[in-house]
Amino acid sequence: MTIATGPWYRRWPLLLAYACVAVLLLYALFPVVWMVTTAFKPTPEIRTADPTFVPSRITLEHFGLVLGQSNFLVYVRNSLLVATTVTAATLIVSTLAGYAFSRFGHLRGITLAGAGLVLGQLVPGVLLVVPLYITMNNLGLLDNLWSLILTYTTFSVPLSTLMLKGFFDQVPTEVEEAAQLDGCPPSQVVWRIVLPLAVPGLLTTALYAFVQSWNEFLFGYTFISQDDRRTMTPGLADFIGLWTVDWGALMAAASLAVLPVTLAYLYLQRYLISGIATGATKG
Amino acid sequence: MGIDAAQQVGTKGEARARVPPALRLPRGVARYGYVYLFMLPAVLLLLGLTVWPLLRTFWLSVQDVNLVRPGSEFVGLANFREQLGDRTLFWPAAWHSLVWTVGSVAGEYLLGLGAAVLLNQPLRGRGLVRMLVLIPWTVPIVIAAMTWRWILQPEFGIGNVLLVRAGLLAEPVYWLGDLSTALGTTIFVNVWRSFPFFAITLLAALQAVPKELLEAAAIDGANPWQRFWKITLPHLKGVSLALIVLHVVWTFNNVEFIWLLTEGGPLHASETLATLVYRLAFRTFEISEAASLSVMMIAVLLGVGAGYLALGRRRRG
């Protein structure tokens, strides 16, 4: 790429490219940066027609309000409960199904079930929220976290099963055969040999299920109306109504809520990007 | 299942070899029974919480049910006729759905493609930029909505402040609360949120374009524009189509984003079919109307799916 060297006026396409990248980053990141900035600003500097980018002093009063005087931590606790249960349930169900799919995919019944899973993945939430609400009502699970646990697990199982099938496909059966030749009893083979080899797949699936469940809004908002039982995303939505003018507190709550997702993402981003990329080139 | 076994031993010997010997049970009853047991939890969840509710929706759409009063009665296609004849809510919502979906996906695709082309250039720090660009997509929708509502706030929002200071606006605009700008603004925020997914996926596809083709074309004298249009873009067709169809479906069905930004307001200015279903069911408790609307949405989605399959077949054929 000879453009990288040479006199500056020849390099203008490259400089233009860097300028475009700067604009792109600004566009993508400014809202998030502004949110965090606002969270640390004292209220007079927020409610002004003449805001600045850098606060004159940093204050933690909004965070104090959110953590001390609201149900924010309760919401987080509920979300944690739901998300961890959903992750565990999804792992169990998807590992079983994914393994069956991978090793026994030639059986007609299995392929049928698999096709059903793929189709099930495509059903959108809004079409299910009405009948599922009625179902949960009939089961007496409204305002109960189990309604969310069941729903979220159902939503993450199809994709998780397919992901785990892909990971199991990459574990050759010869490994299982060799283990048995070495005297490993059949019942132990899956547990001791196959699963440890599929750990990256299990991790990715677990994180996917967790993030899906953590971020979900519509069903959490619809199934649970009691404030004590709310999960985090609907809880945050309630804040908008509760604190219509306290933008500092709102932004503080938002900043706190973004944290776990960002941390999870920073860990996952390698798999995420390569996963999306492989999907793209295969598709 | 006996036939399965016979087939495998005969012509499909490899299939039999794929089954790990550790799990080959002795011949007998239910040779593969336990495998179906493995699939059972997943299938049960799917049947119980996806198939059954969908069936119930169909049933509800031809009944007259209201959550507030008990009982139901069969009314045939009355709900559908009522929706299609509704000038105040249904047809405007249908139009908004169209604008919302097409506007969002078009914006996301174009911006994503531009970003992908940009990131495909040999620039320093590409990996970092790629990671940072994905951030809008990872932010939970609630938080994105809250933050943008703050930015677009008419009195103190930084968006208006900057636009007025730059001279582009005479005075602040109530972007999300004004009849004429509400829908467009929600589309804008949606594009911000979703374009990274397009960017990353298209970038991967761009990197898969065979370099030899581009080099050969360059040697033959094609300029960058021609190389892009004639070689690169055609290679992106498959990925682009899949991306677009997926996002059309997702955008069409999306309730959260619009609900959190405007709740379909002001005065239904940003109401789409999806938000209308939610409103009918959970604000006015007209379950049957919501169900009939859902069935119509399913029909639209099936049409899109069929269109995608047909397009795929024509491409391959």
Coordinates of C-alpha atoms in Angstrom, one line a residue, chain A residues 164-262:
Chain A
L164 CA -23.5 -26.5 21.2
K165 CA -24.2 -28.9 18.4
G166 CA -21.6 -27.1 16.4
F167 CA -19.1 -27.3 19.3
F168 CA -19.8 -31.0 19.8
D169 CA -19.3 -31.6 16.1
Q170 CA -15.8 -30.5 16.5
V171 CA -15.1 -33.1 19.2
P172 CA -14.2 -36.2 17.2
T173 CA -15.8 -39.4 18.2
E174 CA -12.3 -41.1 18.1
V175 CA -11.6 -39.3 21.4
E176 CA -14.6 -41.1 22.9
E177 CA -13.5 -44.4 21.3
A178 CA -10.0 -44.0 22.6
A179 CA -11.2 -43.2 26.1
Q180 CA -13.3 -46.4 26.1
L181 CA -10.4 -48.4 24.8
D182 CA -8.4 -47.0 27.7
G183 CA -11.0 -48.5 30.0
C184 CA -13.2 -45.5 30.7
P185 CA -16.7 -46.8 31.5
P186 CA -19.3 -45.6 29.0
S187 CA -21.3 -43.6 31.5
Q188 CA -18.2 -41.5 32.3
V189 CA -17.2 -40.8 28.8
V190 CA -19.5 -37.9 28.2
W191 CA -18.9 -36.3 31.5
R192 CA -15.2 -36.8 31.7
I193 CA -14.1 -36.5 28.1
V194 CA -16.5 -34.8 25.9
L195 CA -17.7 -32.0 28.1
P196 CA -14.2 -30.7 29.1
L197 CA -13.4 -30.5 25.4
A198 CA -16.4 -28.4 24.7
V199 CA -15.8 -25.9 27.5
P200 CA -15.4 -22.9 25.2
G201 CA -18.8 -23.8 23.7
L202 CA -20.4 -24.1 27.1
L203 CA -18.9 -20.8 28.2
T204 CA -20.2 -19.0 25.1
T205 CA -23.6 -20.5 25.5
A206 CA -23.7 -19.7 29.2
L207 CA -22.8 -16.1 28.5
Y208 CA -25.3 -15.8 25.7
A209 CA -28.1 -17.1 27.8
F210 CA -27.1 -14.8 30.7
V211 CA -26.9 -11.7 28.6
Q212 CA -30.2 -12.5 26.8
S213 CA -31.9 -12.9 30.1
W214 CA -30.3 -9.8 31.7
N215 CA -31.3 -7.5 28.8
E216 CA -34.8 -8.8 28.2
F217 CA -37.5 -6.2 28.7
L218 CA -40.9 -6.9 27.2
F219 CA -41.8 -10.1 29.1
G220 CA -40.3 -8.8 32.4
Y221 CA -42.4 -5.6 32.0
T222 CA -45.6 -7.5 31.2
F223 CA -45.4 -10.5 33.6
I224 CA -44.3 -8.7 36.7
S225 CA -45.9 -5.5 38.0
Q226 CA -45.0 -5.7 41.7
D227 CA -42.1 -3.4 42.3
D228 CA -40.3 -5.8 44.6
R229 CA -40.2 -8.5 42.0
R230 CA -39.2 -6.5 39.0
T231 CA -36.1 -7.3 37.1
M232 CA -33.6 -4.6 36.2
T233 CA -34.6 -3.6 32.7
P234 CA -38.3 -3.0 33.5
G235 CA -37.3 -1.4 36.8
L236 CA -35.1 1.1 34.9
A237 CA -38.1 1.9 32.6
D238 CA -40.1 2.7 35.7
F239 CA -37.4 5.1 36.8
I240 CA -38.1 7.2 33.7
G241 CA -41.7 7.7 35.0
L242 CA -40.7 8.1 38.7
W243 CA -37.9 10.6 38.2
T244 CA -39.0 12.6 35.2
V245 CA -36.7 15.5 35.8
D246 CA -33.9 13.9 37.7
W247 CA -31.7 13.1 34.8
G248 CA -28.6 12.8 36.9
A249 CA -30.1 9.9 38.8
L250 CA -31.4 8.3 35.6
M251 CA -28.0 8.5 34.0
A252 CA -26.4 7.1 37.1
A253 CA -28.8 4.2 37.1
A254 CA -28.1 3.6 33.4
S255 CA -24.3 3.7 33.9
L256 CA -24.6 1.1 36.7
A257 CA -26.8 -1.1 34.6
V258 CA -24.5 -1.0 31.6
L259 CA -21.5 -2.1 33.6
P260 CA -22.1 -5.9 33.8
V261 CA -23.1 -6.1 30.2
T262 CA -20.0 -4.2 29.1

